[in-house]
XYZ file of C-alpha atoms in Angstrom:
494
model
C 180.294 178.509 141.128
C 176.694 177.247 141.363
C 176.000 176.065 144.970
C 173.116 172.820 145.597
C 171.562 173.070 149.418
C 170.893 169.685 150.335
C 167.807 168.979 149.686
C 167.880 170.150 145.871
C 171.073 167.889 146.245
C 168.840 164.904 147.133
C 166.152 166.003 144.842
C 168.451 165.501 141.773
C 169.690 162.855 143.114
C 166.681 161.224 143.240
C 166.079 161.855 139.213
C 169.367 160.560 138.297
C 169.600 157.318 140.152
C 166.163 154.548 139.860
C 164.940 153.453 143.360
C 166.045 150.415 143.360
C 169.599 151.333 142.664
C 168.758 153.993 145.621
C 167.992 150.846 148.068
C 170.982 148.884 146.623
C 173.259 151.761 147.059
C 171.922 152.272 150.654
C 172.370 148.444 151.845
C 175.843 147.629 150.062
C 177.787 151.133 150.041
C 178.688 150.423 146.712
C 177.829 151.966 143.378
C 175.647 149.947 141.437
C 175.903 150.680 137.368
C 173.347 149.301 134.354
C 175.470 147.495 131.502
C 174.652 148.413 128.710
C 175.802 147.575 124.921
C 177.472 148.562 122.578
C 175.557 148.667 119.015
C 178.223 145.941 117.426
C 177.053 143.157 119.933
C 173.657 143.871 118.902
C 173.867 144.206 115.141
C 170.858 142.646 113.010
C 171.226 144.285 110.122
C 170.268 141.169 107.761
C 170.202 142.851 104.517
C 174.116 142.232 103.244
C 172.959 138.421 103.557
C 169.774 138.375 102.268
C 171.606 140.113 99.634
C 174.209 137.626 98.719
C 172.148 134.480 99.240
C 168.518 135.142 97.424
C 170.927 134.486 94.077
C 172.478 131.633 95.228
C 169.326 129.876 95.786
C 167.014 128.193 93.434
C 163.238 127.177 93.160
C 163.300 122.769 92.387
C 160.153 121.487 90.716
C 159.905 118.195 90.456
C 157.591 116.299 88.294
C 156.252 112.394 87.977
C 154.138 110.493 85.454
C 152.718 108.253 88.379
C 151.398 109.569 92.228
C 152.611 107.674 94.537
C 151.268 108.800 98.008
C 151.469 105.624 100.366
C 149.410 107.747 103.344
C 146.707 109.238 101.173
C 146.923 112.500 102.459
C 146.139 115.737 100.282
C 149.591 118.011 101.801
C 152.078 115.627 101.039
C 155.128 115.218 103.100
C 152.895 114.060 105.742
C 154.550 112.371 108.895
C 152.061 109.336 109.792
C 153.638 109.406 113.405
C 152.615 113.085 113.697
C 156.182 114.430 114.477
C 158.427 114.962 111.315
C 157.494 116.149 107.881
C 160.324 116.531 105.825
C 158.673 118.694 103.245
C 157.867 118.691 99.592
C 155.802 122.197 98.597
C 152.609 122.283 97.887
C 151.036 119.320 96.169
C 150.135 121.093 92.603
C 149.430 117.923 91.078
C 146.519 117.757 92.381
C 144.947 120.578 91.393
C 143.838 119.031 88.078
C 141.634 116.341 88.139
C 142.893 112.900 87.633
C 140.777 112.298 84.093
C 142.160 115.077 82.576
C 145.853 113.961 82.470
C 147.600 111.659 80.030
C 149.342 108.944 81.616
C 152.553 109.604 79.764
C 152.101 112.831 80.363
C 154.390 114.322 83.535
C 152.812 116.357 86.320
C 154.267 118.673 89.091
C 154.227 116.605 92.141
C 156.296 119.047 94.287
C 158.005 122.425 95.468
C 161.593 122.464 97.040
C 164.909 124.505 97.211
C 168.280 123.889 96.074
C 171.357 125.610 96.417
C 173.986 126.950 93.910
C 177.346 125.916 94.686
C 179.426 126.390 91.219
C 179.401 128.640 88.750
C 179.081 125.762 86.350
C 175.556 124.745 87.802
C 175.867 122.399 90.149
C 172.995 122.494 92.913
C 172.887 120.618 96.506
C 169.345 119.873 97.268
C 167.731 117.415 99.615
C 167.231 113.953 98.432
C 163.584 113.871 99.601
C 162.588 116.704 97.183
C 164.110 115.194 93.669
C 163.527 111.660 94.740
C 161.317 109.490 92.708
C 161.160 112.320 90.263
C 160.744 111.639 86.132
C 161.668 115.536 85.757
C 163.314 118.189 87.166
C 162.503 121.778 86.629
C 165.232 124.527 88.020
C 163.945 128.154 88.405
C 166.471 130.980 89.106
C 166.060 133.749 90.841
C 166.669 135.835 87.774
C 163.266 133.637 86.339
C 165.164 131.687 83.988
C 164.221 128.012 83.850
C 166.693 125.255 83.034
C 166.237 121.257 83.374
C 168.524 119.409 85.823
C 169.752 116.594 85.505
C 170.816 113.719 88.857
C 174.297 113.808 89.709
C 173.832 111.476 92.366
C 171.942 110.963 95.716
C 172.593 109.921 99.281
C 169.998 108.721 101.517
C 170.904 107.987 104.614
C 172.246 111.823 104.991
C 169.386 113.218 102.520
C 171.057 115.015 99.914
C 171.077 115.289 96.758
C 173.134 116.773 93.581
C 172.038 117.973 90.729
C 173.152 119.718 87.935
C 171.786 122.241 84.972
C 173.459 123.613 81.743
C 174.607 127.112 82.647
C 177.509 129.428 83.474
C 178.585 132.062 85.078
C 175.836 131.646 87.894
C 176.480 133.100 91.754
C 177.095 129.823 94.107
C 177.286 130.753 97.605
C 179.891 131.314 100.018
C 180.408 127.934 102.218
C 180.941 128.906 105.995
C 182.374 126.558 108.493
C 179.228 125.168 110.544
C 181.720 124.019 113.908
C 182.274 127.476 114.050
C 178.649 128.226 114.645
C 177.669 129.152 118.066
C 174.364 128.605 119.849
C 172.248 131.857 119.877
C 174.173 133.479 116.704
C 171.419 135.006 114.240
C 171.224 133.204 111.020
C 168.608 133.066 107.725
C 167.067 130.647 105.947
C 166.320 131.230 102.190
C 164.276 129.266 100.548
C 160.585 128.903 98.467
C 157.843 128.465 101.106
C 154.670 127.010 99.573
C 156.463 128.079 96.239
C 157.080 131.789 97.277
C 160.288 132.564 95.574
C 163.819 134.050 97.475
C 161.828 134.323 100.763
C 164.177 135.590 103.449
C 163.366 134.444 107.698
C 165.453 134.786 110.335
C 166.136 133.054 113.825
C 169.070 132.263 116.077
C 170.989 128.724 116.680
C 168.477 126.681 118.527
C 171.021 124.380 119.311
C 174.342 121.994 117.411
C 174.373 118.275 117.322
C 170.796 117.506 117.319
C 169.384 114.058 116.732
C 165.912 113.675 115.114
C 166.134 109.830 116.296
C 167.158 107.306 118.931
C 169.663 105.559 116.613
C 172.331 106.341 118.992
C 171.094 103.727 120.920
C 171.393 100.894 119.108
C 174.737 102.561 117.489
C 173.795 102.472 113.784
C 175.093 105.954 111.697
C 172.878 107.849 109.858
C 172.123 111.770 109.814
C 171.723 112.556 113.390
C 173.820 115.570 113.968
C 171.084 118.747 112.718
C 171.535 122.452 113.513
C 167.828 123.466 115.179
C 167.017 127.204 115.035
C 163.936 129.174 115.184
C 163.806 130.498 111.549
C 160.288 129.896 110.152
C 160.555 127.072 107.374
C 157.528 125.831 105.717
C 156.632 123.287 102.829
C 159.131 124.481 99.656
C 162.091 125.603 101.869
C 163.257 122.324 101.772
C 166.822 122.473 100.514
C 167.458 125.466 101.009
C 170.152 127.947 102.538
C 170.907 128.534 105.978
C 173.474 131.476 106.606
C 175.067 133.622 109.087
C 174.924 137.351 109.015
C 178.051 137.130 106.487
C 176.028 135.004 103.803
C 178.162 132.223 103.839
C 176.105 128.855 103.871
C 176.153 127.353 107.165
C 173.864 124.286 106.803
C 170.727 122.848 104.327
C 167.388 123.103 105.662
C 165.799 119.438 105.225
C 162.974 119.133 108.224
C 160.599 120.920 110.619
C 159.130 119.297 114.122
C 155.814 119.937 113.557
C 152.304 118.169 113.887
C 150.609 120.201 111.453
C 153.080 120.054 108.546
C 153.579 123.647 108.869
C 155.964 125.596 110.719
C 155.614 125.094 114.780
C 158.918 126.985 115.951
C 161.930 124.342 115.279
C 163.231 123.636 111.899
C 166.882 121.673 111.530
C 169.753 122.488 108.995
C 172.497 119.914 107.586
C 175.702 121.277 108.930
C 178.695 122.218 105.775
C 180.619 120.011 107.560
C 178.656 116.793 106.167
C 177.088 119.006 103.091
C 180.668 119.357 101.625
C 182.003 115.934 101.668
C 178.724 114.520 100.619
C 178.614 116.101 97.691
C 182.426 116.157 96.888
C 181.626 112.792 97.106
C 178.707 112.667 94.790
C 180.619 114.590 91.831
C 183.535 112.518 92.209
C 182.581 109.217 92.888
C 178.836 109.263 92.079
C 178.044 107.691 95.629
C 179.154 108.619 98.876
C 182.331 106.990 100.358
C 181.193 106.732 104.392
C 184.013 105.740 106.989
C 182.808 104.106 110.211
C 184.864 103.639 113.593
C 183.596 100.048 113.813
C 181.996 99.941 117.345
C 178.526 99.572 118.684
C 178.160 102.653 121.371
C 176.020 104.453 123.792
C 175.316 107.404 125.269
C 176.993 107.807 128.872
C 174.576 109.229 131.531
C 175.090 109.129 134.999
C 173.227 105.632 136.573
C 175.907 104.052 133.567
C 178.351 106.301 135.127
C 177.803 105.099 138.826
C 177.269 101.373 137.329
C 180.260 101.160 135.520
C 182.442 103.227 138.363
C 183.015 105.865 135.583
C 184.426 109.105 137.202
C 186.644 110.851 134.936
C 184.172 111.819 132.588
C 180.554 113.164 132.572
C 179.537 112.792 129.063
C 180.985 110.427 126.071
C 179.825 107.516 124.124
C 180.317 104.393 125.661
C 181.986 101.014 123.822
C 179.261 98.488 123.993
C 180.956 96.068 121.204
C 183.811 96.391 118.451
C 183.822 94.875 115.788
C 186.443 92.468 113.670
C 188.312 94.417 111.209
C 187.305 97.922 112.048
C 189.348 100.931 113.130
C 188.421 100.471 116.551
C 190.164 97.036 116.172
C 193.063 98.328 115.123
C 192.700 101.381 118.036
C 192.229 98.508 120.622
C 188.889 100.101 121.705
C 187.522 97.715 124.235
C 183.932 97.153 125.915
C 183.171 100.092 128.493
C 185.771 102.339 127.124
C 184.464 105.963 126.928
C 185.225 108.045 123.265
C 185.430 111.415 124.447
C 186.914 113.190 121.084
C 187.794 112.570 117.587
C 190.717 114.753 116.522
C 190.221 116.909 119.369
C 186.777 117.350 118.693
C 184.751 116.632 121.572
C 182.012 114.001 121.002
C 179.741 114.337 124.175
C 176.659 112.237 122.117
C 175.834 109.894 119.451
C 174.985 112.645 117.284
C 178.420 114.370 117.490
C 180.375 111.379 116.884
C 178.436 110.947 113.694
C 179.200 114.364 112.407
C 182.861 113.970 113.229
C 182.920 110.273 111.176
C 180.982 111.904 108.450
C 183.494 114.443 107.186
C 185.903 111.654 106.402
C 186.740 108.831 103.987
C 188.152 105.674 104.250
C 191.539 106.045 104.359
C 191.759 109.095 106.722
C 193.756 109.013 109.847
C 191.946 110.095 112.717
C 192.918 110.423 116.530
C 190.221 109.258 119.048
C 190.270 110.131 122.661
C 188.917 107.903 125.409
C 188.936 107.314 128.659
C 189.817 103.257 130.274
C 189.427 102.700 133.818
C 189.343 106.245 134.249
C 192.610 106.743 132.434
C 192.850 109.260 129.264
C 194.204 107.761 126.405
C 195.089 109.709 122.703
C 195.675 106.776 119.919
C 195.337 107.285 116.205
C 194.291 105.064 113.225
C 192.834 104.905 109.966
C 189.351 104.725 109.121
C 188.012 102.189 107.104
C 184.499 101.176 105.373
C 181.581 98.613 106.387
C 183.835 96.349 104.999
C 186.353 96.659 106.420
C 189.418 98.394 104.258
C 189.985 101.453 102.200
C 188.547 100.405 99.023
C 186.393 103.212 96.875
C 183.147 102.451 97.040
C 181.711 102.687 93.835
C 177.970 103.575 92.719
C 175.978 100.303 92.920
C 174.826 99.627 88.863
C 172.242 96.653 88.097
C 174.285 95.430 85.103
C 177.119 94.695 86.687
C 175.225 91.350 87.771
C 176.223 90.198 84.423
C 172.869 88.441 82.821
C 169.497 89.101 82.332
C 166.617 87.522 83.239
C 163.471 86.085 81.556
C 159.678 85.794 82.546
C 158.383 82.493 83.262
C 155.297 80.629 81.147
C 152.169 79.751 83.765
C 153.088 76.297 81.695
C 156.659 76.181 82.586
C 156.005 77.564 86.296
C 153.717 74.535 86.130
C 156.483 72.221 85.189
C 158.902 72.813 87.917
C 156.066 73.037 90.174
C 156.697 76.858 91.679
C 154.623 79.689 91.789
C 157.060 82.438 91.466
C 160.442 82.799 89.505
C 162.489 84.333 87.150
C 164.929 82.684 84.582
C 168.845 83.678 84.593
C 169.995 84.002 80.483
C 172.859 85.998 78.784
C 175.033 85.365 81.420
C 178.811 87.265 81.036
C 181.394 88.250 83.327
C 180.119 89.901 86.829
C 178.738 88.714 90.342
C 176.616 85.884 89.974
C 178.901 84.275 87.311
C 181.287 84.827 90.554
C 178.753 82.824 92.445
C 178.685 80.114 90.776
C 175.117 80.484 88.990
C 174.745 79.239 85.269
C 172.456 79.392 82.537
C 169.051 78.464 83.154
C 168.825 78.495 86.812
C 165.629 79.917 88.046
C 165.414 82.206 90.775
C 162.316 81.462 93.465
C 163.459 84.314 95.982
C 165.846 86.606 96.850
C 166.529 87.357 100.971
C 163.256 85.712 101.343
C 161.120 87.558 98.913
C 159.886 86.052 95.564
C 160.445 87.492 92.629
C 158.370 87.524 89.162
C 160.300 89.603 86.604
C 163.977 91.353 86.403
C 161.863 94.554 87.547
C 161.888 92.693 91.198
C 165.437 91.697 91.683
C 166.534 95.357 90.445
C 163.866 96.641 93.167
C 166.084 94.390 95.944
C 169.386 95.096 94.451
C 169.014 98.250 94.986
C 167.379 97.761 98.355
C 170.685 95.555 99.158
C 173.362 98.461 97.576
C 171.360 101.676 99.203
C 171.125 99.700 103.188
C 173.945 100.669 105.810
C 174.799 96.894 105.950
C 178.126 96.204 105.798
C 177.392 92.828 103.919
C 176.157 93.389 100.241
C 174.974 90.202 99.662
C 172.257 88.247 97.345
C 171.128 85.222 99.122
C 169.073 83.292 96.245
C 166.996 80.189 96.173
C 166.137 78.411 92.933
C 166.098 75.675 90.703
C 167.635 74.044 88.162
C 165.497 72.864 84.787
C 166.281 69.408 85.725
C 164.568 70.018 89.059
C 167.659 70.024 91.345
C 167.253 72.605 93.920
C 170.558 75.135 94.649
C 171.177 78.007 96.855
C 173.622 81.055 96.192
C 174.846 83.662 97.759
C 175.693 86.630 95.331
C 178.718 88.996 97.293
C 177.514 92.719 95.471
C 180.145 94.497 97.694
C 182.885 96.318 95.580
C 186.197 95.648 96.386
């Protein structure tokens, strides 16, 4: 057997064991060790993803007979407050000069992404990149083109469905986006200033984030975004956001950025919402929202210390609850603290409107919350802005029932008014309901004058898309015999 002397003892020592590990060893008496990992904890091998998603996701073009760009700027998607552009693609449209094209005639006005979800061709898209649109232009990744065709659209969480003629297509795998966890890899597929099936990656920036301050005043919107680091630009709007196992995790719809380029956040619809929405949108052609029926806000900790709150930390805060609403029925009361909905902790604004968003009226859910530092656990079932269960159903202009007719100069003249529009062919729907007849003439709507039937479709469907609970045409007009009469038209469908 080999024998060391001591100081070749020492000397290899000294190789084998770093310095500081030396000194640490020398003050504690205790072996210090260097973790290291395992090569599963640290796998980035994005290619099985890449793989499964660059087929799943499509290139939108979207084309319009008429430019409408309210801020003048030559990008589009341009943020006039300098902090969010939800983005379009590159402005094409502008690359031929305005003489040259027919009026009639439709022109690309933007780049976006959509994303396969049946093998029968139905797409999920944001709303932002098909809105406004005359045509709709889908290109595969295969390079086949097909036209799509609006399934229906949602607003308030921007998305959109669409749908093209084709079969046997590759929709992607939908993952379960509470399941995500902050600092997980994930990629983002989409068409970047109209680069087709371009793959980035980036972790989970963070869950639950809100692009607003609407929690404050407590109205619901989309305020519950996944942020990560992936590098979006102009054209991935739309597109896929996955996990290392390809299944869609979330719909990229908007970058923080002052440039309109990417600047190093970019924010994903959660599945969660993306799935009901457009269940939603193929089965009842608008979105059926349930809302808890309270005003909150944010707990933090000078409300905390105000209000004597010690319990809880974090939770949304009753402010107000309204009459018929689930919190009614709940008995929520003023400085009660929501905690959870169905165990699902809601710790902000943002939360509690993902939660509310994957349900329908007519869902049971169980809210947690906290009264005079008590924990309570009651259940209930949601209901709409109107208060019940109803189906909402997609807002149509002809179910006013009439039509309306442009007035002379002379007969504007005659009833001495300067704006209006004459009710005729009036049948069965809501103003009939209301009371109007034949031959009334309608000065303004919600206090805007109107000129043609071009202006009260324009607020109707101002009226049908708000988050208002109350649906309602208030009119002011006149009668040809010069008798003044005011209406108020209930559009809300029970």
């Amino acid at each position: 057997m080999k024998r060391y002397s001591i100081p070749a003892m020492a000397a290899l020592l000294a190789i084998l064991v770093s310095p500081a590990c030396a000194d640490n060893h020398a003050e504690n008496s205790t072996p210090q060790f260097i973790r290291t990992s395992n090569g599963a904890s640290f796998d980035t091998d994005f290619t099985v993803a890449a793989e499964k998603t660059v087929n799943a996701v499509v290139c939108i073009k979207s084309f319009t007979t008429q430019r409408q760009n309210p801020y003048g700027n030559q990008g589009g998607g341009y943020d006039p407050f300098g902090m969010f552009d939800f983005f379009f693609g590159p402005q094409q449209r502008q690359q031929q000069p305005r003489q040259q094209q027919r009026s009639n005639e439709p022109v690309q006005s933007g780049v976006g992404s959509g994303v396969i979800i049946s093998e029968d061709g139905y797409i999920v898209t944001n709303n932002h990149v098909i809105e406004d649109a005359d045509k709709l232009e889908v290109l595969l990744n295969d390079n086949s083109t097909y036209e799509a065709r609006v399934v229906g659209t949602d607003e308030a969480t921007d998305l959109a469905l669409i749908k093209i003629d084709a079969e046997n297509l590759s929709p992607i795998t939908f993952g379960d986006s509470e399941q995500l966890k902050i600092g997980e890899w994930v990629l983002a597929v989409g068409n970047p200033f109209g680069f087709n099936s371009t793959v980035t990656a980036g972790i989970v920036s963070a869950k639950a984030r809100s692009l607003s301050q609407n929690g404050r005043n407590g109205k619901i919107g989309m305020e519950s975004y996944i942020q990560t680091d992936a590098a979006l630009n102009p054209g991935n709007s739309g597109g896929a956001l996955v996990n290392l196992k390809g299944e869609l995790i979330g719909v990229n719809s908007a970058i923080y950025s002052n440039t309109g380029s990417y600047a190093g956040f970019s924010f994903a619809i959660p599945t969660t919402i993306v799935k009901k929405v457009m269940t939603d949108l193929r089965q009842y052609g608008t979105v059926q929202r349930a809302v808890l029926g309270c005003t909150v806000k944010e707990l933090d900790a000078k409300i905390a210390k105000d209000k004597n709150i010690t319990a809880v930390k974090a939770g949304l805060l009753v402010d107000a609850v309204n009459d018929r609403s689930t919190a009614k029925e709940i008995g929520l009361q003023k400085d009660d603290v929501i905690t959870a909905i169905n165990d699902m902790e809601v710790h902000n604004f943002a939360q509690l409107v993902e939660q509310l968003n994957k349900f329908r009226p007519g869902d049971k859910i169980t809210v947690t919350y906290y009264r005079d530092n008590k924990k309570e656990v009651k259940s209930a079932t949601l209901r709409n802005t109107q208060g019940n269960t109803s189906i909402t159903k997609k807002g149509d202009f002809s179910e006013i029932g009439c039509a309306f007719m442009k007035l002379t100069d002379e007969q504007k003249r005659h009833l001495g008014i300067s704006t209006g529009v004459k009710v005729t062919g009036l049948k069965n729907g809501a103003f009939r309901d209301a009371g109007i007849k034949d031959g009334f003439v309608i000065t303004d709507i919600n206090g805007r004058a109107v000129n043609s039937s071009d202006d009260v479709e324009q607020i109707y469907n101002m009226i049908m898309k708000s988050e208002d609970g109350d649906k309602v045409m208030f009119i002011t007009g006149i009668y040809p015999s010069g008798k003044k009469y005011y209406y108020a038209v209930n559009l809300a469908q029970e």
